[in-house]
Each structure stands twice: as C-alpha cells, then as structure tokens.
Amino acid sequence: MRISGNTKIVGLFGYPVSHTLSPLIQNAAFRECGLNFVYLPFSIEPSYLEQATMAIRALNITGVNVTIPYKESIVKYLDELSSEAKAIGAVNTVFNSNGKLIGYNTDGKGFIESLKRREISLQNKQIFLIGAGGAALSISFSLIKEGINRLILTNRTYSKAEDLFNKLKKSAPPTVKLELIEFEKRNFFSEKENIDILINATSLGMHKDDPSPVDLENFPSSTYVYDVVYNEDTQLLKKARGKGMKCQNGVDMLVYQAGFAFEIWTGRKAPIDKMKEIIGRYFKKI
Ligand SMILES: NC(=O)c1ccc[n+]([C@@H]2O[C@H](COP(=O)([O-])OP(=O)(O)OC[C@H]3O[C@@H](n4cnc5c(N)ncnc54)[C@H](OP(=O)(O)O)[C@@H]3O)[C@@H](O)[C@H]2O)c1
C-alpha cells in the first residue's frame, strides 16, 4: 500500500476497536481493485464522538464504519439517513458526500445476502431469532421485508425484546406474524417443530467456553441454523452439525456487509471473492 497526497481515507469508529477484522478485509479489497484508499481503525472515547464525527467533514474522510457502542448514538450527528438506517435507528456506515454525512445500515442487507447466496429462501418462512442487541435489530428489520411468514423473538433481558417487538410492529407488513416469548421458554415453546430458520444474534459463542443459546432438541433436522458469531465452532453450530442440520456462521454476513460499505464509499463493485479469501485465510491461521 502506497500512501500519497491523493489517498482517500476510510475507517472504523468504535470503542474499543482492537478486535476488528474490517481493516484486513477492506484494505485487501482496495488493493485488489487498485484503489488508492486506506482503511484505519479509530478508537474513540465516548465524550469525543461528536467531535470525531465532525472531523469526518473537516479532514475530508470519505467515510467510516461504525461499531459498538456508537451505531445508535452517531445518528444525531449525521445529515441524512438511508431508508433502512432510518427504520432501524442505527448506522454502521457513513458516507461523506461533499460534506453531507449520510448514514446507512448494511448489517441486515449483509445478513440477507449471505442467505440468498446459499439459496436459502425466506419466502413464507417461520423464523426464531434469539437476541435483541444491534445485530438482532438490523437482522429483524431486514427479515420483515423479505416475505417471511412469522418471526418469534426472545432475549435474555425481556424488556429489550419487548422494545424490539414494539419497534418491528410499526414497520412490519400485516402478513408477518410477530411473536415474543420469554427467554426461559426458548427450549420448550410448542412451535419449535415448525421453525424453518433459527438465528443466534446474541454474543454467546464469541468465547470458547460459551454455552449454546438454545437446546436444539425438538427442532426438526430441517431447521436451518444461523449463528451470527464469526467462530466456526460455537456450541450451537457443533450441535447443529451433530444433528445433521444445515448451518452457517457469521463470516459471510461480515463479508457482505463490508462489501456493501465498500460499494457506498467507492462506487465500485466489491471484490467479494477476494474478501472471503482473506478472511478465510485469517480464520485458518488462528
Ligand atoms: N457476522 C456479522 O457481520 C456480525 C455483525 C454484527 C454483530 N455480530 C455478532 O453478533 C453478536 C451480537 O452483537 P451485537 O452487536 O448485537 O451486540 P449487543 O448489541 O451488545 O447485543 C448482545 C446480545 O447478546 C445477548 N447476550 C449477551 N450475553 C448473553 C448471555 N450470556 N446469555 C444470553 N444472551 C446474551 C444480549 O442479551 P441482553 O439484552 O440480555 O444483554 C443481547 O441480546 C456478537 O457476537 C457480534 O460479534 C456479527
């Protein structure tokens, strides 16, 4: 990578950012496309978020990704939001369009794309979603636009699941049945045998010894299991494979959401295969 006077700067706003894989993926993509861009991590203390956002304009930064804990709190400093970001109320990508800061959310789109590429249809499907944090928020708002039949939500902190349920109710088409169950009932509710897709959108699985967020007993082996956590070997995925269920982890979602951000900043098609290759190599090494 050769930095010159014309290098365009993009990066990541978060706190902390030391765990991020985005510089690896995005810088590889820029190199692959011969683009004079560089992607940098910015660890921003909470009291500096407003100043840091203003600096995007002041420093003529092309754009940034936004991660925990700023996806919602950055919204008030932006000039415009995409329709998805507006509905979700959270942003993971900012584009500096000649001084106008526009917020997008590519997480949910990345999730949907990762299923479509595996030819997993969402039409008329019954879906069980565990979690009510940032990932669950983006995923659920994208799901309700995909012709699903039913979305059952649960979360350890019930009030957060309720908040998500109430937000979704305002945006969901009348054809989507929305339901909420208590976390304690996640292993026992009677509709388990009808679930087509089960999604773990909690952070359980990020650490080696984390338990599975749900017991897979009584889910039919036809249920597709999606763990948004990047690890290949979460307890949930191990159990799913053990039962012969089809499943995937969060790596493809990570790549596709990054690809959509790349396209917003550069106006070019993202080199998805290259991005997958780089991330695949990274996970083989660790
Ligand atoms: N693949 C991708 O591209 C992608 C994108 C975004 C996020 N992710 C991954 O998705 C996961 C969630 O991220 P996020 O941004 O949604 O985080 P977040 O906003 O902090 O939400 C965390 C969620 O996990 C739940 N949780 C945490 N510890 C738990 C436990 N011990 N038992 C049960 N539930 C627990 C929380 O429940 P409470 O509400 O009860 O605390 C909440 O629902 C992370 O692993 C992240 O790396 C992946």
CSV table of C-alpha atoms and ligand atoms in Angstrom, one decimal:
chain,number,residue,atom,x,y,z
A,1,MET,CA,0.0,0.0,0.0
A,2,ARG,CA,1.5,3.4,-1.0
A,3,ILE,CA,0.1,6.4,0.8
A,4,SER,CA,0.1,9.5,-1.4
A,5,GLY,CA,-1.4,13.0,-1.4
A,6,ASN,CA,-4.4,11.6,-3.1
A,7,THR,CA,-5.1,8.6,-0.8
A,8,LYS,CA,-8.7,8.5,0.3
A,9,ILE,CA,-9.3,7.7,4.0
A,10,VAL,CA,-12.0,5.5,5.4
A,11,GLY,CA,-12.1,3.8,8.7
A,12,LEU,CA,-13.9,2.4,11.7
A,13,PHE,CA,-15.4,4.4,14.7
A,14,GLY,CA,-15.8,2.3,17.8
A,15,TYR,CA,-14.6,1.8,21.4
A,16,PRO,CA,-12.8,-0.5,21.6
A,17,VAL,CA,-11.7,-1.4,18.0
A,18,SER,CA,-8.7,-3.7,18.7
A,19,HIS,CA,-10.8,-6.8,17.8
A,20,THR,CA,-11.8,-5.6,14.3
A,21,LEU,CA,-11.3,-7.5,11.1
A,22,SER,CA,-12.5,-4.7,8.9
A,23,PRO,CA,-9.1,-3.2,8.1
A,24,LEU,CA,-7.9,-6.6,6.9
A,25,ILE,CA,-11.0,-7.1,4.6
A,26,GLN,CA,-11.3,-3.5,3.3
A,27,ASN,CA,-7.6,-2.9,2.6
A,28,ALA,CA,-7.3,-6.2,0.8
A,29,ALA,CA,-10.4,-5.2,-1.3
A,30,PHE,CA,-8.8,-1.8,-2.1
A,31,ARG,CA,-5.6,-3.4,-3.2
A,32,GLU,CA,-7.5,-6.0,-5.3
A,33,CYS,CA,-9.3,-3.2,-7.2
A,34,GLY,CA,-6.2,-0.9,-7.4
A,35,LEU,CA,-8.0,1.8,-5.5
A,36,ASN,CA,-5.9,4.5,-3.6
A,37,PHE,CA,-7.9,4.1,-0.4
A,38,VAL,CA,-6.7,3.2,3.1
A,39,TYR,CA,-8.9,1.9,6.0
A,40,LEU,CA,-7.9,2.8,9.6
A,41,PRO,CA,-9.3,1.9,13.0
A,42,PHE,CA,-10.3,4.9,15.2
A,43,SER,CA,-10.7,4.1,18.9
A,44,ILE,CA,-12.9,7.0,20.1
A,45,GLU,CA,-13.7,7.7,23.7
A,46,PRO,CA,-17.5,8.3,24.2
A,47,SER,CA,-17.0,12.0,25.1
A,48,TYR,CA,-15.3,12.6,21.6
A,49,LEU,CA,-17.9,11.0,19.4
A,50,GLU,CA,-19.4,14.3,18.2
A,51,GLN,CA,-16.0,15.9,17.5
A,52,ALA,CA,-14.8,12.7,15.8
A,53,THR,CA,-18.0,12.8,13.5
A,54,MET,CA,-17.4,16.4,12.7
A,55,ALA,CA,-13.8,15.5,11.8
A,56,ILE,CA,-15.0,13.3,9.0
A,57,ARG,CA,-16.0,16.5,7.2
A,58,ALA,CA,-13.1,18.6,8.5
A,59,LEU,CA,-10.5,16.0,7.5
A,60,ASN,CA,-12.2,15.1,4.2
A,61,ILE,CA,-12.5,11.5,5.3
A,62,THR,CA,-14.5,9.6,2.6
A,63,GLY,CA,-16.5,7.5,5.1
A,64,VAL,CA,-16.4,5.3,8.2
A,65,ASN,CA,-17.9,2.1,9.5
A,66,VAL,CA,-19.5,2.4,12.9
A,67,THR,CA,-19.4,-0.3,15.6
A,68,ILE,CA,-20.3,-0.9,19.2
A,69,PRO,CA,-21.1,1.4,21.1
A,70,TYR,CA,-21.9,4.1,18.6
A,71,LYS,CA,-24.3,2.6,16.0
A,72,GLU,CA,-27.3,4.4,17.5
A,73,SER,CA,-25.6,7.4,19.2
A,74,ILE,CA,-23.9,8.6,16.0
A,75,VAL,CA,-27.3,9.1,14.2
A,76,LYS,CA,-28.0,12.6,15.8
A,77,TYR,CA,-24.7,14.0,14.3
A,78,LEU,CA,-25.5,12.9,10.7
A,79,ASP,CA,-27.2,15.0,8.0
A,80,GLU,CA,-29.2,12.3,6.3
A,81,LEU,CA,-30.1,8.6,6.7
A,82,SER,CA,-30.9,5.9,4.2
A,83,SER,CA,-34.4,4.4,4.5
A,84,GLU,CA,-33.0,1.3,6.2
A,85,ALA,CA,-31.0,3.2,8.7
A,86,LYS,CA,-34.0,5.4,9.5
A,87,ALA,CA,-36.3,2.4,10.1
A,88,ILE,CA,-33.7,0.7,12.3
A,89,GLY,CA,-32.5,3.8,14.0
A,90,ALA,CA,-28.9,2.7,13.8
A,91,VAL,CA,-26.0,3.2,11.4
A,92,ASN,CA,-23.0,1.0,10.6
A,93,THR,CA,-21.7,3.0,7.6
A,94,VAL,CA,-21.3,6.8,7.0
A,95,PHE,CA,-20.5,8.3,3.6
A,96,ASN,CA,-19.2,11.9,3.3
A,97,SER,CA,-20.9,13.1,0.1
A,98,ASN,CA,-19.3,16.5,-0.5
A,99,GLY,CA,-19.6,17.5,3.2
A,100,LYS,CA,-23.0,15.9,3.7
A,101,LEU,CA,-22.8,13.0,6.2
A,102,ILE,CA,-25.1,10.2,5.1
A,103,GLY,CA,-25.8,7.2,7.4
A,104,TYR,CA,-26.5,3.7,6.1
A,105,ASN,CA,-27.0,0.3,7.7
A,106,THR,CA,-25.5,-2.6,5.7
A,107,ASP,CA,-25.6,-5.3,8.5
A,108,GLY,CA,-29.2,-6.5,7.8
A,109,LYS,CA,-28.5,-6.4,4.0
A,110,GLY,CA,-25.3,-8.4,4.5
A,111,PHE,CA,-27.2,-11.0,6.5
A,112,ILE,CA,-29.9,-11.4,3.8
A,113,GLU,CA,-27.3,-11.5,1.0
A,114,SER,CA,-25.4,-14.3,2.9
A,115,LEU,CA,-28.6,-16.4,2.9
A,116,LYS,CA,-29.5,-15.6,-0.7
A,117,ARG,CA,-26.0,-16.6,-1.9
A,118,ARG,CA,-26.6,-20.1,-0.4
A,119,GLU,CA,-30.1,-20.2,-2.0
A,120,ILE,CA,-31.9,-20.2,1.3
A,121,SER,CA,-35.3,-18.7,0.6
A,122,LEU,CA,-37.0,-16.5,3.2
A,123,GLN,CA,-40.4,-16.5,1.5
A,124,ASN,CA,-43.2,-17.7,3.9
A,125,LYS,CA,-40.6,-18.9,6.4
A,126,GLN,CA,-41.1,-19.2,10.2
A,127,ILE,CA,-38.1,-17.8,12.0
A,128,PHE,CA,-36.9,-17.9,15.6
A,129,LEU,CA,-34.5,-15.1,16.5
A,130,ILE,CA,-32.5,-15.0,19.7
A,131,GLY,CA,-31.1,-11.7,20.8
A,132,ALA,CA,-32.2,-8.0,20.9
A,133,GLY,CA,-29.0,-6.1,20.5
A,134,GLY,CA,-27.6,-4.3,17.5
A,135,ALA,CA,-27.3,-7.4,15.3
A,136,ALA,CA,-30.8,-8.6,16.1
A,137,LEU,CA,-32.2,-5.2,15.4
A,138,SER,CA,-30.7,-4.9,11.9
A,139,ILE,CA,-31.4,-8.6,11.0
A,140,SER,CA,-35.1,-8.4,12.1
A,141,PHE,CA,-35.8,-5.2,10.2
A,142,SER,CA,-34.4,-6.8,7.1
A,143,LEU,CA,-36.2,-10.1,7.6
A,144,ILE,CA,-39.7,-8.5,7.8
A,145,LYS,CA,-39.2,-7.1,4.3
A,146,GLU,CA,-38.4,-10.5,2.8
A,147,GLY,CA,-41.8,-12.1,2.7
A,148,ILE,CA,-41.4,-14.2,5.8
A,149,ASN,CA,-44.5,-15.7,7.5
A,150,ARG,CA,-43.6,-15.5,11.2
A,151,LEU,CA,-40.9,-14.1,13.4
A,152,ILE,CA,-40.6,-15.3,17.0
A,153,LEU,CA,-38.3,-13.2,19.2
A,154,THR,CA,-36.6,-13.9,22.5
A,155,ASN,CA,-33.9,-12.3,24.6
A,156,ARG,CA,-32.3,-12.7,28.0
A,157,THR,CA,-33.4,-9.3,29.0
A,158,TYR,CA,-37.1,-9.4,28.3
A,159,SER,CA,-37.6,-5.6,28.2
A,160,LYS,CA,-35.2,-5.3,25.3
A,161,ALA,CA,-37.0,-8.0,23.3
A,162,GLU,CA,-40.3,-6.1,24.0
A,163,ASP,CA,-38.7,-2.9,22.7
A,164,LEU,CA,-37.6,-4.6,19.5
A,165,PHE,CA,-41.0,-6.3,19.2
A,166,ASN,CA,-42.8,-2.9,19.5
A,167,LYS,CA,-40.5,-1.2,17.0
A,168,LEU,CA,-41.0,-4.0,14.5
A,169,LYS,CA,-44.7,-3.9,14.9
A,170,LYS,CA,-44.7,-0.4,13.5
A,171,SER,CA,-42.8,-1.4,10.4
A,172,ALA,CA,-43.8,-5.0,9.6
A,173,PRO,CA,-46.3,-5.7,6.8
A,174,PRO,CA,-49.6,-7.2,8.1
A,175,THR,CA,-48.7,-10.6,6.6
A,176,VAL,CA,-45.8,-11.1,9.1
A,177,LYS,CA,-46.8,-12.7,12.4
A,178,LEU,CA,-44.7,-11.3,15.2
A,179,GLU,CA,-44.4,-13.1,18.4
A,180,LEU,CA,-42.4,-12.7,21.6
A,181,ILE,CA,-41.5,-15.4,24.1
A,182,GLU,CA,-39.7,-15.4,27.4
A,183,PHE,CA,-36.1,-16.5,27.3
A,184,GLU,CA,-36.8,-19.2,29.9
A,185,LYS,CA,-39.2,-20.8,27.4
A,186,ARG,CA,-36.8,-20.8,24.5
A,187,ASN,CA,-36.2,-24.5,24.8
A,188,PHE,CA,-39.9,-25.5,25.4
A,189,PHE,CA,-42.3,-23.5,23.2
A,190,SER,CA,-44.6,-25.6,21.2
A,191,GLU,CA,-44.0,-24.2,17.7
A,192,LYS,CA,-40.4,-25.4,17.7
A,193,GLU,CA,-41.2,-28.1,15.3
A,194,ASN,CA,-42.4,-25.5,12.7
A,195,ILE,CA,-39.3,-23.4,12.7
A,196,ASP,CA,-37.5,-23.1,9.3
A,197,ILE,CA,-34.7,-20.9,10.4
A,198,LEU,CA,-33.1,-20.4,13.8
A,199,ILE,CA,-30.8,-17.4,14.3
A,200,ASN,CA,-28.5,-16.7,17.2
A,201,ALA,CA,-27.9,-13.0,17.2
A,202,THR,CA,-26.5,-12.9,20.8
A,203,SER,CA,-22.8,-12.7,21.6
A,204,LEU,CA,-22.9,-16.2,23.1
A,205,GLY,CA,-20.4,-18.2,21.1
A,206,MET,CA,-17.7,-15.5,20.9
A,207,HIS,CA,-15.7,-17.1,23.7
A,208,LYS,CA,-14.5,-20.7,23.5
A,209,ASP,CA,-16.4,-21.9,26.6
A,210,ASP,CA,-19.7,-20.1,25.9
A,211,PRO,CA,-22.8,-22.4,26.1
A,212,SER,CA,-25.2,-22.7,23.2
A,213,PRO,CA,-28.0,-20.1,23.5
A,214,VAL,CA,-30.6,-22.8,22.8
A,215,ASP,CA,-31.1,-26.5,23.0
A,216,LEU,CA,-31.7,-28.0,19.6
A,217,GLU,CA,-33.7,-30.9,20.8
A,218,ASN,CA,-37.2,-31.0,19.2
A,219,PHE,CA,-36.2,-28.6,16.4
A,220,PRO,CA,-36.6,-30.6,13.2
A,221,SER,CA,-33.4,-31.5,11.4
A,222,SER,CA,-34.7,-29.4,8.5
A,223,THR,CA,-34.3,-26.2,10.6
A,224,TYR,CA,-31.5,-24.1,9.1
A,225,VAL,CA,-29.3,-22.8,11.9
A,226,TYR,CA,-27.6,-19.4,11.5
A,227,ASP,CA,-25.1,-18.2,14.1
A,228,VAL,CA,-24.1,-14.6,13.6
A,229,VAL,CA,-21.0,-15.1,15.7
A,230,TYR,CA,-17.9,-15.5,13.4
A,231,ASN,CA,-16.5,-18.6,15.1
A,232,GLU,CA,-16.7,-21.8,13.2
A,233,ASP,CA,-17.1,-24.0,16.2
A,234,THR,CA,-19.7,-22.4,18.5
A,235,GLN,CA,-21.6,-24.9,20.7
A,236,LEU,CA,-24.7,-24.1,18.7
A,237,LEU,CA,-23.0,-24.9,15.4
A,238,LYS,CA,-21.5,-28.1,16.8
A,239,LYS,CA,-24.9,-29.3,18.0
A,240,ALA,CA,-26.5,-28.4,14.7
A,241,ARG,CA,-23.9,-30.4,12.7
A,242,GLY,CA,-24.3,-33.2,15.1
A,243,LYS,CA,-28.0,-33.4,14.3
A,244,GLY,CA,-27.3,-33.2,10.6
A,245,MET,CA,-28.8,-29.7,10.3
A,246,LYS,CA,-27.6,-27.2,7.7
A,247,CYS,CA,-25.9,-24.2,9.3
A,248,GLN,CA,-23.6,-21.2,8.8
A,249,ASN,CA,-21.7,-18.9,11.0
A,250,GLY,CA,-21.4,-15.0,10.8
A,251,VAL,CA,-18.4,-14.8,8.4
A,252,ASP,CA,-20.4,-14.4,5.2
A,253,MET,CA,-22.6,-11.7,6.8
A,254,LEU,CA,-19.4,-9.9,7.9
A,255,VAL,CA,-18.1,-10.0,4.3
A,256,TYR,CA,-21.3,-8.9,2.6
A,257,GLN,CA,-22.0,-6.0,5.0
A,258,ALA,CA,-18.3,-4.9,4.3
A,259,GLY,CA,-18.9,-5.3,0.6
A,260,PHE,CA,-22.0,-3.0,0.7
A,261,ALA,CA,-20.0,-0.4,2.6
A,262,PHE,CA,-17.1,-0.7,0.1
A,263,GLU,CA,-19.6,0.0,-2.7
A,264,ILE,CA,-21.1,3.0,-0.9
A,265,TRP,CA,-17.6,4.6,-0.5
A,266,THR,CA,-16.1,3.7,-3.8
A,267,GLY,CA,-19.0,3.4,-6.3
A,268,ARG,CA,-17.3,0.2,-7.4
A,269,LYS,CA,-18.4,-3.4,-7.1
A,270,ALA,CA,-16.9,-5.1,-4.1
A,271,PRO,CA,-14.4,-8.0,-4.8
A,272,ILE,CA,-16.4,-10.4,-2.6
A,273,ASP,CA,-14.3,-13.5,-3.5
A,274,LYS,CA,-11.1,-11.7,-2.5
A,275,MET,CA,-12.7,-10.5,0.7
A,276,LYS,CA,-13.8,-14.1,1.5
A,277,GLU,CA,-10.4,-15.5,0.7
A,278,ILE,CA,-8.6,-13.0,3.0
A,279,ILE,CA,-11.0,-13.7,5.9
A,280,GLY,CA,-10.8,-17.5,5.3
A,281,ARG,CA,-7.1,-17.3,5.5
A,282,TYR,CA,-7.3,-15.4,8.7
A,283,PHE,CA,-9.5,-17.9,10.4
A,284,LYS,CA,-7.4,-20.8,9.3
A,285,LYS,CA,-4.4,-19.2,11.0
A,286,ILE,CA,-6.0,-18.6,14.4
B,1,LIG,N1,-21.5,-11.5,11.4
B,1,LIG,C1,-21.6,-10.2,11.4
B,1,LIG,O1,-21.4,-9.5,10.4
B,1,LIG,C2,-22.0,-9.6,12.7
B,1,LIG,C3,-22.5,-8.2,12.7
B,1,LIG,C4,-22.8,-7.7,13.9
B,1,LIG,C5,-22.7,-8.4,15.1
B,1,LIG,N2,-22.2,-9.7,15.0
B,1,LIG,C6,-22.0,-10.5,16.2
B,1,LIG,O2,-23.3,-10.6,16.8
B,1,LIG,C7,-23.2,-10.7,18.2
B,1,LIG,C8,-24.1,-9.7,18.9
B,1,LIG,O3,-23.6,-8.4,18.5
B,1,LIG,P1,-24.5,-7.1,18.9
B,1,LIG,O4,-23.9,-6.0,18.1
B,1,LIG,O5,-25.9,-7.4,18.7
B,1,LIG,O6,-24.2,-7.0,20.4
B,1,LIG,P2,-25.0,-6.2,21.5
B,1,LIG,O7,-25.8,-5.1,20.9
B,1,LIG,O8,-24.1,-6.0,22.7
B,1,LIG,O9,-26.1,-7.4,22.0
B,1,LIG,C9,-25.7,-8.5,22.6
B,1,LIG,C10,-26.8,-9.5,22.6
B,1,LIG,O10,-26.4,-10.8,23.2
B,1,LIG,C11,-27.1,-11.1,24.4
B,1,LIG,N3,-26.3,-11.8,25.3
B,1,LIG,C12,-25.0,-11.4,25.7
B,1,LIG,N4,-24.6,-12.3,26.6
B,1,LIG,C13,-25.5,-13.2,26.8
B,1,LIG,C14,-25.7,-14.4,27.6
B,1,LIG,N5,-24.7,-14.7,28.5
B,1,LIG,N6,-26.8,-15.1,27.6
B,1,LIG,C15,-27.8,-14.7,26.7
B,1,LIG,N7,-27.8,-13.6,25.9
B,1,LIG,C16,-26.6,-12.9,26.0
B,1,LIG,C17,-27.7,-9.8,24.9
B,1,LIG,O11,-28.8,-10.0,25.7
B,1,LIG,P3,-29.2,-8.9,26.8
B,1,LIG,O12,-30.0,-7.9,26.1
B,1,LIG,O13,-29.9,-9.7,27.8
B,1,LIG,O14,-27.9,-8.3,27.3
B,1,LIG,C18,-28.0,-9.1,23.5
B,1,LIG,O15,-29.2,-9.6,23.0
B,1,LIG,C19,-21.7,-10.6,18.5
B,1,LIG,O16,-21.1,-11.8,18.6
B,1,LIG,C20,-21.1,-9.9,17.3
B,1,LIG,O17,-19.8,-10.2,17.0
B,1,LIG,C21,-21.8,-10.3,13.8
